[in-house]
Amino acid sequence: MGTVPEVYFQFVMEYAPYVYVIPPDTPDPAFGQGVLAASFAIDFLCEAYSAKQFEDRKAEVYDKIVSLADWVLTQQCTDPARKAYGGFKSSETSTYYYSVDACRVIPSLLRAYELTNDSSYLDAAKLAGGTFLKTMQDQQAYGGFARAVTIGDAWLLQMDIECLYGLVGLKLLAEKHDTSNAAVYQSIMGKAVGFLREGLENLWLHFDPSDGKWHRVGLAENEVYDDPFAYALVGLYEVEGWSLTCQRVYNFLNNIRASATYPAYDPAVCWAGYIDVVSRFVACDYYDAVTSGILWRIRRNHDQPSLKFSVEVIGKHSEEFMFWGVKHAEYSFVENKWAMATVCWIAQLFLNYEEPTTQFTKILRSKGEAVTLYPVRQAAVTVSYGEPLDLLAVVSPLKAEQVMLEAGYYLSDYLAFYTFLPVRVHDKIRRQGEDYEIQTVTPFTFANQRFYFKSIARRLIAS
């Protein structure tokens, strides 16, 4: 198991369930306390409770989990005369009960129940899944979940792909915690997947019954937010595994390119806040830091190069990544707010991280040599690079038929680098005091996973 930065642990223990905290110590009054923050804090702390790193603080962690779960119960609508019955207020002052908040809360309450054996947490989760989410699904004829309902029974009927995250909790109810009502949960899950899959596969964010169409954002509806897709993938992955849908959507988004406008973007770190899925380019200058954590399990099982790269970068900048938005180029914040969801998800990434061990990493450790990677930050009139990263590579010369020589260069100016970590065109590699610019990158896959990367690099005459 990996190690969570102490500042992350202390942040969760001190400030959950506040959604945002303005440094150094002021909870953001505009958002206050929310079940989103409480739920993800419970998820992290339930894992921390069993981790060796926090073995001497188990009692403290246990008490915090109980206090958060008890607080979440105070946010649930318990009036059976209301359409919101079983749902959770998105914040203490809100009158809206969102489907996605129930999707977030259910697995967290079930984890708290497994730890404490407090049946009130199980009862609340069952009410949220079997009653509230069913009400939200039955309100329209399509199969997704209506976005929200107010305490006064006013509806927001749009259906968000992000609610596929609800499959995590519904599956736990059906298969483990409320098996006598499994048919109810299976029906809810089947309808949700049957309808929302179309939106997910075609990279839409939500469906609006008022016009009968799927929608994105932006003037031409070319853009999406990244985190709804990360959450949706986690939910669908829970019930389908590495299905064709999960593969298609993950691989599409994880291969979105940097652009001339945003040349520093690297999806292996985490995904950008806005992505243009039509032009297939990043559409903003910052990472949505939370996605690095949301995707940890999928990456551990199916994309270990991205997982390792993400941990290496974020590990060097763990405090910067406590903010919800982090600039691609220098990891400065977009807005001066630490985000509880972000910290909790990245804490899970750190806690569950283990160094990848594959046939190729074994080769690297025995045959590879240490080189230095300098990620490109700008490649226009002038070229600039980010801070260096240590890299193991198997390095070999090229034959004449393997490369098209450019004027002024000799065959000896070109090398092939075989690496486990993903690299990009225009990145710089320093080897034995010489600098090489990557010209092409070819990923090699094995058993449906990226196995290694072969890069052709040309020596830089002046750098």
Short mmCIF file of C-alpha atoms in Angstrom, two decimals:
data_model
loop_
_atom_site.label_atom_id
_atom_site.label_comp_id
_atom_site.label_asym_id
_atom_site.label_seq_id
_atom_site.Cartn_x
_atom_site.Cartn_y
_atom_site.Cartn_z
CA MET A 1 0.00 0.00 0.00
CA GLY A 2 1.07 3.57 -0.63
CA THR A 3 1.42 6.55 1.69
CA VAL A 4 -1.03 9.43 2.03
CA PRO A 5 0.49 12.88 2.60
CA GLU A 6 -0.11 13.86 6.21
CA VAL A 7 -1.55 17.20 5.10
CA TYR A 8 -4.31 15.33 3.23
CA PHE A 9 -5.26 13.28 6.26
CA GLN A 10 -5.30 16.28 8.57
CA PHE A 11 -7.35 18.28 6.07
CA VAL A 12 -10.05 15.61 5.95
CA MET A 13 -10.09 15.11 9.70
CA GLU A 14 -10.35 18.83 10.40
CA TYR A 15 -12.64 20.13 7.67
CA ALA A 16 -14.96 17.39 6.36
CA PRO A 17 -17.85 17.80 5.54
CA TYR A 18 -17.03 21.32 4.26
CA VAL A 19 -16.95 21.31 0.45
CA TYR A 20 -14.22 23.94 0.03
CA VAL A 21 -11.70 25.59 2.33
CA ILE A 22 -10.04 28.91 1.56
CA PRO A 23 -6.39 28.74 2.65
CA PRO A 24 -5.17 28.75 5.28
CA ASP A 25 -8.18 27.80 7.41
CA THR A 26 -11.52 29.29 6.31
CA PRO A 27 -14.35 27.03 5.17
CA ASP A 28 -15.97 28.58 2.10
CA PRO A 29 -19.33 30.00 3.31
CA ALA A 30 -20.73 30.01 -0.24
CA PHE A 31 -20.84 26.20 -0.27
CA GLY A 32 -20.78 25.30 3.40
CA GLN A 33 -21.10 21.63 4.33
CA GLY A 34 -22.32 19.11 1.76
CA VAL A 35 -23.04 15.41 1.47
CA LEU A 36 -20.61 15.21 -1.47
CA ALA A 37 -17.76 16.16 0.85
CA ALA A 38 -18.99 13.95 3.67
CA SER A 39 -19.45 10.90 1.48
CA PHE A 40 -16.06 10.98 -0.18
CA ALA A 41 -14.43 11.66 3.19
CA ILE A 42 -16.14 8.53 4.57
CA ASP A 43 -14.90 6.52 1.58
CA PHE A 44 -11.30 7.57 2.20
CA LEU A 45 -11.44 7.19 5.97
CA CYS A 46 -12.95 3.71 5.78
CA GLU A 47 -9.89 2.68 3.78
CA ALA A 48 -7.55 4.61 6.07
CA TYR A 49 -9.02 2.78 9.08
CA SER A 50 -7.54 -0.50 7.83
CA ALA A 51 -4.26 0.97 6.56
CA LYS A 52 -1.01 0.37 8.38
CA GLN A 53 -0.13 4.07 7.99
CA PHE A 54 -2.99 5.05 10.32
CA GLU A 55 -2.86 2.04 12.65
CA ASP A 56 -2.18 4.18 15.71
CA ARG A 57 -5.06 6.54 14.86
CA LYS A 58 -7.85 4.01 14.32
CA ALA A 59 -10.01 5.35 17.15
CA GLU A 60 -9.74 8.90 15.82
CA VAL A 61 -10.62 7.78 12.30
CA TYR A 62 -13.54 5.69 13.54
CA ASP A 63 -15.00 8.62 15.47
CA LYS A 64 -14.72 10.88 12.43
CA ILE A 65 -16.48 8.34 10.20
CA VAL A 66 -19.33 8.09 12.71
CA SER A 67 -19.67 11.86 13.00
CA LEU A 68 -19.77 12.26 9.22
CA ALA A 69 -22.26 9.44 8.69
CA ASP A 70 -24.48 10.78 11.47
CA TRP A 71 -24.38 14.21 9.86
CA VAL A 72 -25.32 12.77 6.45
CA LEU A 73 -28.44 11.25 8.03
CA THR A 74 -29.56 14.74 9.09
CA GLN A 75 -29.56 15.77 5.42
CA GLN A 76 -31.95 13.02 4.29
CA CYS A 77 -35.60 13.75 3.56
CA THR A 78 -37.64 11.51 5.88
CA ASP A 79 -41.08 12.81 4.97
CA PRO A 80 -42.85 10.07 2.97
CA ALA A 81 -45.32 12.64 1.62
CA ARG A 82 -42.53 14.34 -0.37
CA LYS A 83 -41.11 13.26 -3.71
CA ALA A 84 -37.68 13.85 -2.20
CA TYR A 85 -38.31 11.10 0.36
CA GLY A 86 -35.05 9.22 0.84
CA GLY A 87 -32.91 11.79 -0.97
CA PHE A 88 -30.24 14.07 0.46
CA LYS A 89 -29.94 17.86 0.36
CA SER A 90 -26.93 18.88 -1.67
CA SER A 91 -25.99 21.40 1.03
CA GLU A 92 -27.35 22.42 4.39
CA THR A 93 -29.19 25.43 2.99
CA SER A 94 -30.40 23.84 -0.26
CA THR A 95 -33.98 22.81 -0.98
CA TYR A 96 -32.86 20.57 -3.87
CA TYR A 97 -32.37 16.83 -3.64
CA TYR A 98 -30.16 15.62 -6.49
CA SER A 99 -30.04 12.08 -7.79
CA VAL A 100 -26.27 12.25 -8.08
CA ASP A 101 -25.96 13.04 -4.37
CA ALA A 102 -27.88 9.88 -3.51
CA CYS A 103 -25.57 8.01 -5.88
CA ARG A 104 -22.58 9.34 -3.94
CA VAL A 105 -24.01 8.78 -0.47
CA ILE A 106 -25.29 5.20 -0.74
CA PRO A 107 -21.90 3.43 -1.02
CA SER A 108 -20.44 5.65 1.69
CA LEU A 109 -23.21 4.86 4.16
CA LEU A 110 -22.87 1.16 3.38
CA ARG A 111 -19.13 1.31 4.08
CA ALA A 112 -19.85 3.09 7.37
CA TYR A 113 -22.39 0.38 8.19
CA GLU A 114 -19.89 -2.38 7.45
CA LEU A 115 -17.43 -0.76 9.84
CA THR A 116 -19.78 0.20 12.67
CA ASN A 117 -22.72 -2.21 12.30
CA ASP A 118 -25.01 0.79 12.89
CA SER A 119 -28.24 -0.21 11.14
CA SER A 120 -29.37 3.41 10.75
CA TYR A 121 -26.76 3.82 8.00
CA LEU A 122 -28.02 0.73 6.20
CA ASP A 123 -31.64 1.85 6.51
CA ALA A 124 -30.80 5.28 5.07
CA ALA A 125 -28.94 3.71 2.14
CA LYS A 126 -31.83 1.34 1.40
CA LEU A 127 -34.29 4.25 1.49
CA ALA A 128 -32.10 6.29 -0.86
CA GLY A 129 -31.67 3.42 -3.33
CA GLY A 130 -34.95 1.56 -3.30
CA THR A 131 -37.22 4.57 -2.81
CA PHE A 132 -35.62 7.88 -3.82
CA LEU A 133 -33.68 6.72 -6.89
CA LYS A 134 -36.66 4.67 -8.00
CA THR A 135 -38.86 7.77 -7.67
CA MET A 136 -36.36 9.79 -9.70
CA GLN A 137 -36.28 7.09 -12.37
CA ASP A 138 -40.03 6.62 -12.52
CA GLN A 139 -40.70 10.36 -12.92
CA GLN A 140 -39.83 10.15 -16.64
CA ALA A 141 -40.21 7.44 -19.27
CA TYR A 142 -36.60 7.06 -20.42
CA GLY A 143 -34.72 5.12 -17.78
CA GLY A 144 -32.19 7.58 -16.37
CA PHE A 145 -32.71 9.52 -13.15
CA ALA A 146 -34.33 12.94 -13.09
CA ARG A 147 -31.66 15.39 -12.04
CA ALA A 148 -33.32 16.79 -8.91
CA VAL A 149 -36.52 17.48 -7.03
CA THR A 150 -37.14 20.19 -4.46
CA ILE A 151 -38.67 19.72 -1.06
CA GLY A 152 -41.74 21.35 -2.62
CA ASP A 153 -41.92 18.68 -5.35
CA ALA A 154 -40.65 20.84 -8.23
CA TRP A 155 -38.61 18.90 -10.77
CA LEU A 156 -35.43 19.20 -12.80
CA LEU A 157 -35.98 16.44 -15.35
CA GLN A 158 -32.65 16.39 -17.20
CA MET A 159 -30.83 13.06 -16.88
CA ASP A 160 -27.07 13.09 -16.27
CA ILE A 161 -24.63 10.36 -17.33
CA GLU A 162 -22.79 11.00 -14.05
CA CYS A 163 -25.57 9.14 -12.25
CA LEU A 164 -24.11 5.90 -13.57
CA TYR A 165 -21.92 6.25 -10.48
CA GLY A 166 -25.02 5.12 -8.59
CA LEU A 167 -24.40 1.58 -9.83
CA VAL A 168 -21.70 1.24 -7.15
CA GLY A 169 -24.16 1.53 -4.28
CA LEU A 170 -27.08 -0.17 -5.99
CA LYS A 171 -24.92 -3.23 -6.67
CA LEU A 172 -23.85 -3.35 -3.02
CA LEU A 173 -27.50 -3.25 -1.96
CA ALA A 174 -28.58 -5.90 -4.43
CA GLU A 175 -25.77 -8.36 -3.87
CA LYS A 176 -24.78 -7.85 -0.25
CA HIS A 177 -26.87 -5.63 2.01
CA ASP A 178 -30.50 -5.94 0.89
CA THR A 179 -30.67 -9.12 -1.14
CA SER A 180 -34.36 -9.66 -0.43
CA ASN A 181 -35.03 -6.61 -2.61
CA ALA A 182 -32.38 -7.45 -5.20
CA ALA A 183 -34.94 -7.50 -8.02
CA VAL A 184 -35.85 -3.87 -7.32
CA TYR A 185 -32.23 -2.71 -7.46
CA GLN A 186 -31.45 -4.84 -10.51
CA SER A 187 -34.40 -3.28 -12.32
CA ILE A 188 -33.24 0.24 -11.46
CA MET A 189 -29.71 -0.57 -12.59
CA GLY A 190 -30.85 -2.21 -15.82
CA LYS A 191 -33.01 0.75 -16.83
CA ALA A 192 -30.29 3.25 -15.98
CA VAL A 193 -27.60 1.45 -17.97
CA GLY A 194 -29.99 0.77 -20.83
CA PHE A 195 -30.66 4.47 -21.31
CA LEU A 196 -27.53 6.29 -20.11
CA ARG A 197 -25.11 4.08 -22.03
CA GLU A 198 -25.97 5.90 -25.26
CA GLY A 199 -25.02 9.25 -23.75
CA LEU A 200 -21.81 7.91 -22.25
CA GLU A 201 -20.63 6.17 -25.42
CA ASN A 202 -21.36 9.20 -27.57
CA LEU A 203 -19.77 11.60 -25.10
CA TRP A 204 -22.85 13.56 -24.09
CA LEU A 205 -23.37 14.97 -20.62
CA HIS A 206 -27.14 14.92 -20.17
CA PHE A 207 -30.46 14.23 -21.86
CA ASP A 208 -33.24 16.80 -21.74
CA PRO A 209 -36.81 15.46 -22.09
CA SER A 210 -38.06 18.93 -23.01
CA ASP A 211 -36.44 18.68 -26.47
CA GLY A 212 -35.73 14.94 -26.57
CA LYS A 213 -32.01 15.49 -27.19
CA TRP A 214 -28.62 14.79 -25.64
CA HIS A 215 -26.49 17.82 -24.77
CA ARG A 216 -22.97 18.96 -23.99
CA VAL A 217 -21.73 22.46 -23.11
CA GLY A 218 -20.08 25.29 -25.04
CA LEU A 219 -21.42 27.43 -27.86
CA ALA A 220 -21.42 24.54 -30.33
CA GLU A 221 -22.02 21.87 -27.66
CA ASN A 222 -18.62 20.41 -28.50
CA GLU A 223 -17.29 20.38 -24.94
CA VAL A 224 -17.75 18.21 -21.88
CA TYR A 225 -16.74 18.39 -18.27
CA ASP A 226 -14.36 15.57 -17.48
CA ASP A 227 -15.40 14.45 -14.01
CA PRO A 228 -18.93 13.27 -14.92
CA PHE A 229 -17.30 10.80 -17.31
CA ALA A 230 -14.84 9.64 -14.69
CA TYR A 231 -17.66 8.99 -12.21
CA ALA A 232 -19.80 7.32 -14.88
CA LEU A 233 -16.92 5.04 -15.84
CA VAL A 234 -16.34 4.01 -12.23
CA GLY A 235 -20.01 3.08 -11.87
CA LEU A 236 -20.29 1.15 -15.11
CA TYR A 237 -16.95 -0.56 -14.46
CA GLU A 238 -18.32 -1.82 -11.16
CA VAL A 239 -21.04 -3.84 -12.90
CA GLU A 240 -19.53 -4.57 -16.32
CA GLY A 241 -15.80 -4.66 -15.74
CA TRP A 242 -13.59 -3.60 -18.64
CA SER A 243 -16.46 -3.71 -21.12
CA LEU A 244 -16.30 -2.33 -24.64
CA THR A 245 -18.15 0.78 -23.46
CA CYS A 246 -15.66 1.42 -20.65
CA GLN A 247 -12.71 0.81 -22.94
CA ARG A 248 -14.05 3.03 -25.70
CA VAL A 249 -14.84 6.00 -23.46
CA TYR A 250 -11.72 5.79 -21.31
CA ASN A 251 -9.36 5.39 -24.24
CA PHE A 252 -10.99 8.24 -26.15
CA LEU A 253 -10.71 10.70 -23.27
CA ASN A 254 -7.27 9.52 -22.18
CA ASN A 255 -5.92 10.12 -25.66
CA ILE A 256 -7.20 13.69 -26.02
CA ARG A 257 -4.35 15.76 -27.36
CA ALA A 258 -2.61 18.86 -26.18
CA SER A 259 -3.00 21.77 -28.59
CA ALA A 260 -1.07 24.80 -29.73
CA THR A 261 -3.17 26.80 -27.26
CA TYR A 262 -2.62 24.38 -24.39
CA PRO A 263 0.61 22.54 -25.21
CA ALA A 264 1.44 21.47 -21.62
CA TYR A 265 -1.59 19.21 -21.22
CA ASP A 266 -0.89 15.56 -20.48
CA PRO A 267 -3.93 13.32 -19.86
CA ALA A 268 -1.77 10.79 -18.02
CA VAL A 269 -1.55 13.26 -15.13
CA CYS A 270 -5.33 13.65 -15.04
CA TRP A 271 -8.02 14.99 -17.34
CA ALA A 272 -8.69 18.61 -18.16
CA GLY A 273 -11.71 20.46 -16.80
CA TYR A 274 -13.08 21.01 -20.31
CA ILE A 275 -12.49 18.76 -23.29
CA ASP A 276 -13.59 19.38 -26.88
CA VAL A 277 -14.70 15.89 -27.88
CA VAL A 278 -15.47 16.90 -31.47
CA SER A 279 -12.06 18.35 -32.38
CA ARG A 280 -10.44 15.99 -29.85
CA PHE A 281 -8.40 18.70 -28.17
CA VAL A 282 -8.16 19.93 -24.62
CA ALA A 283 -10.31 23.06 -24.16
CA CYS A 284 -8.87 24.75 -21.06
CA ASP A 285 -5.54 25.38 -19.37
CA TYR A 286 -6.12 23.40 -16.18
CA TYR A 287 -6.46 19.88 -14.84
CA ASP A 288 -9.58 18.88 -12.95
CA ALA A 289 -7.44 17.41 -10.18
CA VAL A 290 -10.11 15.09 -8.80
CA THR A 291 -10.07 12.83 -11.88
CA SER A 292 -6.59 11.56 -11.05
CA GLY A 293 -8.12 9.99 -7.96
CA ILE A 294 -11.47 8.91 -9.37
CA LEU A 295 -9.74 6.86 -12.06
CA TRP A 296 -7.21 5.12 -9.79
CA ARG A 297 -8.79 1.67 -9.84
CA ILE A 298 -9.38 1.63 -13.60
CA ARG A 299 -5.82 2.77 -14.19
CA ARG A 300 -4.37 0.26 -11.76
CA ASN A 301 -6.12 -2.57 -13.59
CA HIS A 302 -5.87 -1.37 -17.19
CA ASP A 303 -3.49 1.60 -17.62
CA GLN A 304 -0.60 1.29 -15.19
CA PRO A 305 1.71 3.64 -17.15
CA SER A 306 -0.74 6.51 -16.66
CA LEU A 307 -1.24 5.52 -13.03
CA LYS A 308 2.49 5.62 -12.29
CA PHE A 309 3.02 8.86 -14.19
CA SER A 310 0.12 10.49 -12.35
CA VAL A 311 1.45 9.45 -8.95
CA GLU A 312 4.95 10.67 -9.79
CA VAL A 313 3.77 14.12 -10.88
CA ILE A 314 1.17 14.61 -8.16
CA GLY A 315 3.53 13.19 -5.54
CA LYS A 316 5.91 16.06 -6.27
CA HIS A 317 3.07 18.59 -6.07
CA SER A 318 0.69 17.08 -3.56
CA GLU A 319 -0.22 20.36 -1.89
CA GLU A 320 -0.88 22.09 -5.22
CA PHE A 321 -3.24 19.26 -6.17
CA MET A 322 -5.41 19.93 -3.12
CA PHE A 323 -7.02 22.69 -5.20
CA TRP A 324 -9.86 21.66 -7.49
CA GLY A 325 -8.21 23.19 -10.57
CA VAL A 326 -4.46 23.02 -11.30
CA LYS A 327 -2.78 24.73 -14.28
CA HIS A 328 -1.14 22.38 -16.80
CA ALA A 329 2.04 24.39 -17.13
CA GLU A 330 3.17 25.12 -13.57
CA TYR A 331 0.54 23.50 -11.29
CA SER A 332 -0.70 26.78 -9.85
CA PHE A 333 -4.32 26.93 -8.73
CA VAL A 334 -7.23 28.20 -10.81
CA GLU A 335 -9.14 29.34 -7.74
CA ASN A 336 -7.81 29.67 -4.21
CA LYS A 337 -9.93 26.87 -2.75
CA TRP A 338 -8.91 23.50 -1.42
CA ALA A 339 -11.54 20.95 -2.41
CA MET A 340 -12.63 18.14 -0.10
CA ALA A 341 -13.68 15.79 -2.92
CA THR A 342 -10.34 16.29 -4.64
CA VAL A 343 -8.29 15.64 -1.52
CA CYS A 344 -10.31 12.53 -0.62
CA TRP A 345 -10.04 10.96 -4.06
CA ILE A 346 -6.32 11.67 -4.46
CA ALA A 347 -5.78 10.35 -0.93
CA GLN A 348 -7.34 7.07 -2.10
CA LEU A 349 -5.01 7.12 -5.11
CA PHE A 350 -1.97 7.45 -2.83
CA LEU A 351 -3.25 4.95 -0.28
CA ASN A 352 -3.88 2.23 -2.86
CA TYR A 353 -0.82 2.81 -5.01
CA GLU A 354 1.69 0.03 -5.55
CA GLU A 355 4.60 0.13 -7.95
CA PRO A 356 3.56 -1.63 -11.17
CA THR A 357 5.23 -4.97 -11.75
CA THR A 358 5.05 -6.27 -15.30
CA GLN A 359 7.37 -8.20 -17.55
CA PHE A 360 8.55 -4.93 -19.05
CA THR A 361 9.16 -3.16 -15.72
CA LYS A 362 11.28 -6.16 -14.70
CA ILE A 363 13.28 -5.71 -17.90
CA LEU A 364 13.67 -2.00 -17.16
CA ARG A 365 14.94 -2.64 -13.65
CA SER A 366 17.55 -5.10 -14.86
CA LYS A 367 18.50 -3.69 -18.28
CA GLY A 368 17.29 -0.10 -18.32
CA GLU A 369 19.34 3.02 -17.78
CA ALA A 370 18.45 6.18 -15.91
CA VAL A 371 17.55 9.12 -18.13
CA THR A 372 15.72 12.36 -17.42
CA LEU A 373 12.40 13.39 -18.97
CA TYR A 374 11.59 17.06 -19.49
CA PRO A 375 7.88 17.41 -20.39
CA VAL A 376 7.24 20.01 -23.07
CA ARG A 377 5.35 23.09 -21.91
CA GLN A 378 5.51 25.19 -25.04
CA ALA A 379 6.54 24.28 -28.57
CA ALA A 380 5.85 27.30 -30.75
CA VAL A 381 8.38 30.03 -31.63
CA THR A 382 10.32 29.08 -28.54
CA VAL A 383 10.38 25.75 -26.75
CA SER A 384 10.15 25.44 -22.98
CA TYR A 385 10.04 22.46 -20.66
CA GLY A 386 8.67 21.63 -17.27
CA GLU A 387 10.54 20.23 -14.31
CA PRO A 388 12.46 17.00 -14.84
CA LEU A 389 11.24 13.51 -14.01
CA ASP A 390 13.46 10.48 -13.51
CA LEU A 391 12.85 7.84 -16.15
CA LEU A 392 14.09 4.33 -16.80
CA ALA A 393 14.55 3.44 -20.46
CA VAL A 394 16.02 0.76 -22.64
CA VAL A 395 17.97 2.71 -25.25
CA SER A 396 19.03 1.40 -28.63
CA PRO A 397 20.49 2.80 -31.86
CA LEU A 398 18.45 2.81 -35.04
CA LYS A 399 19.09 1.28 -38.41
CA ALA A 400 19.02 3.44 -41.55
CA GLU A 401 15.69 1.99 -42.70
CA GLN A 402 14.04 2.87 -39.37
CA VAL A 403 14.35 6.62 -39.63
CA MET A 404 14.06 9.39 -42.21
CA LEU A 405 17.14 11.54 -41.72
CA GLU A 406 16.65 15.29 -41.65
CA ALA A 407 19.10 17.65 -43.28
CA GLY A 408 22.15 18.23 -41.13
CA TYR A 409 21.64 15.10 -39.00
CA TYR A 410 23.38 11.73 -39.03
CA LEU A 411 22.02 8.32 -38.13
CA SER A 412 23.94 8.48 -34.87
CA ASP A 413 21.83 11.50 -33.87
CA TYR A 414 18.75 9.29 -33.50
CA LEU A 415 17.93 6.83 -30.73
CA ALA A 416 15.02 4.61 -29.77
CA PHE A 417 13.83 4.84 -26.16
CA TYR A 418 11.65 2.09 -24.71
CA THR A 419 9.86 3.31 -21.58
CA PHE A 420 7.07 2.24 -19.25
CA LEU A 421 5.98 5.80 -18.54
CA PRO A 422 4.06 7.55 -21.31
CA VAL A 423 5.95 10.30 -23.14
CA ARG A 424 4.82 12.79 -25.79
CA VAL A 425 6.08 14.22 -29.04
CA HIS A 426 8.32 17.24 -28.34
CA ASP A 427 9.21 16.06 -24.83
CA LYS A 428 12.95 16.13 -24.17
CA ILE A 429 15.03 13.25 -22.84
CA ARG A 430 18.51 13.83 -21.44
CA ARG A 431 20.80 10.84 -21.72
CA GLN A 432 24.46 10.85 -20.74
CA GLY A 433 24.59 14.64 -20.99
CA GLU A 434 22.99 14.77 -24.47
CA ASP A 435 19.47 16.07 -25.10
CA TYR A 436 17.04 14.38 -27.49
CA GLU A 437 13.66 15.60 -28.68
CA ILE A 438 10.99 12.96 -29.12
CA GLN A 439 9.78 12.78 -32.72
CA THR A 440 7.31 9.87 -32.63
CA VAL A 441 5.69 7.74 -29.93
CA THR A 442 4.29 4.27 -30.52
CA PRO A 443 2.43 2.53 -27.67
CA PHE A 444 2.54 -1.25 -27.51
CA THR A 445 -0.32 -3.13 -25.91
CA PHE A 446 -0.53 -6.60 -24.44
CA ALA A 447 -3.62 -8.32 -22.98
CA ASN A 448 -5.60 -5.14 -23.69
CA GLN A 449 -3.23 -2.99 -21.63
CA ARG A 450 -0.49 -0.59 -22.58
CA PHE A 451 2.73 -2.49 -22.06
CA TYR A 452 5.42 0.01 -23.05
CA PHE A 453 6.16 2.95 -25.34
CA LYS A 454 8.71 3.12 -28.13
CA SER A 455 9.88 6.65 -28.90
CA ILE A 456 12.14 7.81 -31.70
CA ALA A 457 14.15 10.82 -30.56
CA ARG A 458 16.54 13.12 -32.38
CA ARG A 459 19.52 14.75 -30.73
CA LEU A 460 19.10 18.46 -30.10
CA ILE A 461 21.95 20.38 -31.61
CA ALA A 462 21.21 23.34 -29.34
CA SER A 463 18.88 23.22 -26.36
#
